[in-house]
Structure formats: structure tokens, C-alpha cells
């Protein structure tokens, strides 16, 4: 399992992914699921992945090697896309190709589904964020609900629904994202630290922050403890029912 | 969809179920999914159901009409079980029978799965609570994790994990249950008010509370608003990250 969040607020883009993969609870590994391409000031493409590791790795490899555009026939890769939209659509094609190539195994009950978040900015365009489904189709993040999730998304959704807005500052969005991860990691062992984090200002072709938050991260530990205390206090303070 | 919680704490048993059923988002109805049997001071059996409405109604009908015990051949129903364990096992047999009778349709991709919570106390036994799976097998609620959920359970699980303990008083458990419903109903339109609520003291053969919490319920409205305010304040007060 996996949990990834992309948040697109007025100030910019935040993307986060855990690093745990598992094939059963007795086969757990750490894999990077958030990758940056470009990140050179001109182009920033951030890709987070959830689902079958073989499918997401296969799809990302295909785009890295170059994928023929279905109309022009021209080969495109992470270094040549002219917009984040183009990158998302191409990643969708790659995902679909890998999935289709596994069709015979899928019929035997093996699940090769996978989803991606593709966000960033190319040549100064406004930052954009897309969710790419297994079938290759995409949806775009918009201001009314300024986040997208993939993977084990339900446990950590309520806090985002309640607290994240388009006008939330970037570092407050990072804080909310970590609270969302905290709830998820408590509920599902298949989502775990470390968490990869990318923060980019709106329209930026380079990430402001590109770090891995480890188990020993002081801020995360403090946040997690304080949040538990504050939630306990808040629930205690609420009035009791008469029934 | 549905959401039901059973909480078994030192002071007693709380069971809650929403009342929304749907076959697609354009076909929504209100159905009772929490039923009490006995409730006469001697025997209290509370049954909450999630999943295929035809399966759960079919299974409950079978137990109401009477189900032959596989070993003794004697017919048992809600009025004759000698323990909550017997009631849970019989409900599981009924669920399995209904599900098996639909096997040909299930192969066509229709989902007839359903789950039950069966809780209460018969003839003064300590209150017990079971989760009954489609296959007829059961698990029992115990003090380390003093709750069981069925249906749309993920959105409302974090608050229970964080705040509910075996020593939580009964009315505080009701409060936490309503907060868990609040998070779930915000996230999934297929779970909705009114909520049926049953509260029984430990070992009691009669419910202390057996009510329906409607959309206009003053306490629920206040709780939901205060919770939103307190969560916003708590998240605001948490320190911001430096990254």
C-alpha cells in the first residue's frame, strides 16, 4: 500500500509520498515513490505513484526512455514535454500500455492497477496537478478542493477536507499533509515513514524543498505528539450528550 | 453504503447505524439498519447491518422465522438463543445461506456481501459484541480495541483509535461515535443522517437509550459545529515546519 498527497494552493504545490511497499505484511521494503524531473529552474515535473510497483516503475521507465506521441509520432520524455498537461497525458498512456501488456495475468486475478499524481510547472506556466488513472485518463486539481490523493486515502481525508483551503499558506499545507499522513500511518501498517516531500512555489521550475522526512525527524515527532494531545483535549472539552 | 459502530466499554454497549441505503447515487432511501430483539430486561440482542440490503434482510428474516441448529436440529430464533454468542453464530449461518443461494448471480459480478454487528446480553451474561462476516465467521470485540465497525469504516476510524478506550464512560463513547459519524458523512454521501442509537449498561437486558438522531437534533448540530471549530483551532496552534 501507499499514500500520496498533492496539494495545489495559491502559493504553490506540495507533493508528499510515503516510501513503504509491501507484498503481504511479511515482505515490506522502502522504495521511492516521489520522483522529480528537471528541477532546474525551467522545468519541474513531480511524479508520485501508488498501486502495483511493477506497473508504476514500468510506466515511468517508458516515459524516461521516450514515448511516441500518438498523433505526431514524435518521441517525448520528461525532458521534452511542453507542459505539465502533456506530461500527465503521456504518463497516462504509459500506464495504460503497461497495464494492457499484463492483461492475461490480470485475468488470473493479479491486480496491476496503479495511479499517479503528476504536478509541477514547465517554462513558467502556472503550477498544475493531475491525477492519472490506470486507464490513462486524468483529472486536474482545482481551487474548490485543492488536493488530490492516491493509494490509502480514506483515513487521512477528513483532516484535509476540514482544514485545507486554496488560501492555506504553503508551510501550513505541509503541516496538514503530515497530519493526514499521521492518521493514515496509525491505521494502516502498509503506509509508513520515511515520507518524501517536495514543495515548490507557484509557477516555479525548481523545488524550494525536496527532502525525506525520516523516523527521527524532530518536527514530525513533535507534531504527531502535540496533535494527539490537542485532539484528546478537544474531544474532552466537547459537551456530553443527554442520551 | 452504510456505517455502523459497536463500542463495548467497561460501562456497557453502544451501537450506532446510519439509515441511508443506495443503489447508485440517484436511488437513495432510508432503511433501519439497527434492530433490537427482546429488550425486555431479560434479553437484549442488537443487530446492525451493512452491505447488500437483500442479503442482510434475508438473513435477519431467516433467524426471525427460526433456523435449525446444525447439530441438535432444534429451531432457534431471536427469542430462544441462550447467549449473544449463539445469536451471532446463528446470524452468521443465515448470512452464509443467503449468500450461497445467490452464488450464480455473484458469479455475474453482483456483490451480495454483507456484514453484521451482533451485541447485547442474554439472561444477565456480561455484554458481548461480535462482527459477523459474509462467510458466517465471527470476531469478538475485546478491551484492547473496544470497538468494531462495518461498512464505510475508514474515514471515522482515526478518531476512535485516538480517543476511545475501555474505560471511556458510556456517554463519552456516544460522543466519540457521533464524531466518527461526522467525519464519515462529510466524506461519503452514501452515509447520512438520521442515525439510530442504542445504549445499554453492562449486562443489561434492556437498552437505556434507543433513539433516532434526526437532522434537526440540537446536540448533534452543536457537536458537529464545535468539533469543526476546535479542529481548526488545534491545527492552527500546531507549530509550522521549517521545510
mmCIF file of C-alpha atoms in Angstrom, chain A residues 152-155 157-159 161-163 171-172 174-176 178-179 182-183 186-187 197 199 208-209 211 213 217 219-220 222-223 226-228 230-231 234-241 243, chain B residues 152-155 157-159 161-163 171-172 174-176 178-179 182-183 186-187 197 208-209 211 213 217 219-220 222-224 226-228 230-231 234-241 243:
data_model
loop_
_atom_site.group_PDB
_atom_site.id
_atom_site.type_symbol
_atom_site.label_atom_id
_atom_site.label_comp_id
_atom_site.label_asym_id
_atom_site.label_seq_id
_atom_site.Cartn_x
_atom_site.Cartn_y
_atom_site.Cartn_z
ATOM 1 C CA UNK A 152 -4.745 4.525 1.026
ATOM 2 C CA UNK A 153 -6.673 7.794 1.024
ATOM 3 C CA UNK A 154 -9.654 7.487 3.358
ATOM 4 C CA UNK A 155 -8.093 7.686 6.815
ATOM 5 C CA UNK A 157 -9.086 12.641 4.021
ATOM 6 C CA UNK A 158 -11.207 14.195 6.823
ATOM 7 C CA UNK A 159 -8.407 16.472 8.081
ATOM 8 C CA UNK A 161 -11.472 18.320 3.902
ATOM 9 C CA UNK A 162 -11.831 20.262 7.128
ATOM 10 C CA UNK A 163 -8.689 22.375 7.161
ATOM 11 C CA UNK A 171 4.070 25.591 5.040
ATOM 12 C CA UNK A 172 0.642 25.225 6.678
ATOM 13 C CA UNK A 174 2.804 20.804 4.589
ATOM 14 C CA UNK A 175 1.689 20.660 8.227
ATOM 15 C CA UNK A 176 -1.819 19.479 7.263
ATOM 16 C CA UNK A 178 1.780 15.492 7.696
ATOM 17 C CA UNK A 179 -1.306 15.301 9.971
ATOM 18 C CA UNK A 182 -0.164 10.637 10.767
ATOM 19 C CA UNK A 183 -3.789 9.428 10.789
ATOM 20 C CA UNK A 186 -1.719 4.861 12.629
ATOM 21 C CA UNK A 187 -4.488 2.979 10.816
ATOM 22 C CA UNK A 197 8.317 15.841 0.497
ATOM 23 C CA UNK A 199 7.464 21.965 -2.047
ATOM 24 C CA UNK A 208 12.057 25.013 -2.764
ATOM 25 C CA UNK A 209 12.154 21.860 -0.627
ATOM 26 C CA UNK A 211 13.663 16.220 1.390
ATOM 27 C CA UNK A 213 11.332 13.071 6.494
ATOM 28 C CA UNK A 217 12.576 13.940 12.305
ATOM 29 C CA UNK A 219 9.391 18.346 13.771
ATOM 30 C CA UNK A 220 7.307 15.351 12.739
ATOM 31 C CA UNK A 222 6.640 16.910 17.926
ATOM 32 C CA UNK A 223 3.729 17.480 15.539
ATOM 33 C CA UNK A 226 1.058 17.635 20.052
ATOM 34 C CA UNK A 227 -1.734 16.648 17.673
ATOM 35 C CA UNK A 228 -2.628 13.629 19.774
ATOM 36 C CA UNK A 230 -4.762 18.567 21.266
ATOM 37 C CA UNK A 231 -7.270 16.077 19.845
ATOM 38 C CA UNK A 234 -10.646 18.980 22.112
ATOM 39 C CA UNK A 235 -12.759 15.828 22.413
ATOM 40 C CA UNK A 236 -12.756 16.114 26.217
ATOM 41 C CA UNK A 237 -13.995 19.699 26.036
ATOM 42 C CA UNK A 238 -16.959 18.885 23.795
ATOM 43 C CA UNK A 239 -20.290 18.674 25.645
ATOM 44 C CA UNK A 240 -21.643 15.221 26.507
ATOM 45 C CA UNK A 241 -24.965 14.011 25.092
ATOM 46 C CA UNK A 243 -28.968 10.437 25.600
ATOM 47 C CA UNK B 152 -17.658 2.642 5.281
ATOM 48 C CA UNK B 153 -15.243 2.426 8.155
ATOM 49 C CA UNK B 154 -12.005 4.196 7.235
ATOM 50 C CA UNK B 155 -12.921 7.889 7.446
ATOM 51 C CA UNK B 157 -11.571 5.140 12.338
ATOM 52 C CA UNK B 158 -8.782 7.590 13.348
ATOM 53 C CA UNK B 159 -10.902 9.400 15.969
ATOM 54 C CA UNK B 161 -8.307 4.829 17.568
ATOM 55 C CA UNK B 162 -7.096 8.019 19.196
ATOM 56 C CA UNK B 163 -9.785 8.655 21.784
ATOM 57 C CA UNK B 171 -21.974 8.899 27.164
ATOM 58 C CA UNK B 172 -18.435 9.901 26.134
ATOM 59 C CA UNK B 174 -21.631 8.064 22.272
ATOM 60 C CA UNK B 175 -19.973 11.453 21.703
ATOM 61 C CA UNK B 176 -16.922 9.843 20.042
ATOM 62 C CA UNK B 178 -21.031 10.754 16.669
ATOM 63 C CA UNK B 179 -17.698 12.443 15.827
ATOM 64 C CA UNK B 182 -19.467 13.254 11.374
ATOM 65 C CA UNK B 183 -16.142 12.611 9.596
ATOM 66 C CA UNK B 186 -18.628 14.595 5.315
ATOM 67 C CA UNK B 187 -16.563 12.263 3.143
ATOM 68 C CA UNK B 197 -28.522 4.821 18.541
ATOM 69 C CA UNK B 208 -31.114 2.572 28.389
ATOM 70 C CA UNK B 209 -31.394 4.590 25.164
ATOM 71 C CA UNK B 211 -33.482 6.647 19.724
ATOM 72 C CA UNK B 213 -30.907 11.131 15.912
ATOM 73 C CA UNK B 217 -31.034 17.097 16.583
ATOM 74 C CA UNK B 219 -26.937 18.153 20.327
ATOM 75 C CA UNK B 220 -25.598 16.668 17.102
ATOM 76 C CA UNK B 222 -23.809 21.705 18.192
ATOM 77 C CA UNK B 223 -21.298 18.870 18.436
ATOM 78 C CA UNK B 224 -20.562 18.969 14.711
ATOM 79 C CA UNK B 226 -17.926 22.856 17.864
ATOM 80 C CA UNK B 227 -15.787 19.996 16.587
ATOM 81 C CA UNK B 228 -15.085 21.801 13.341
ATOM 82 C CA UNK B 230 -11.922 23.074 17.760
ATOM 83 C CA UNK B 231 -10.152 21.143 14.999
ATOM 84 C CA UNK B 234 -5.997 22.913 17.145
ATOM 85 C CA UNK B 235 -4.439 22.727 13.674
ATOM 86 C CA UNK B 236 -3.763 26.489 13.712
ATOM 87 C CA UNK B 237 -1.980 26.237 17.047
ATOM 88 C CA UNK B 238 0.387 23.486 15.910
ATOM 89 C CA UNK B 239 3.882 24.729 15.025
ATOM 90 C CA UNK B 240 4.739 25.218 11.345
ATOM 91 C CA UNK B 241 7.529 23.220 9.701
ATOM 92 C CA UNK B 243 10.888 22.905 5.484
#
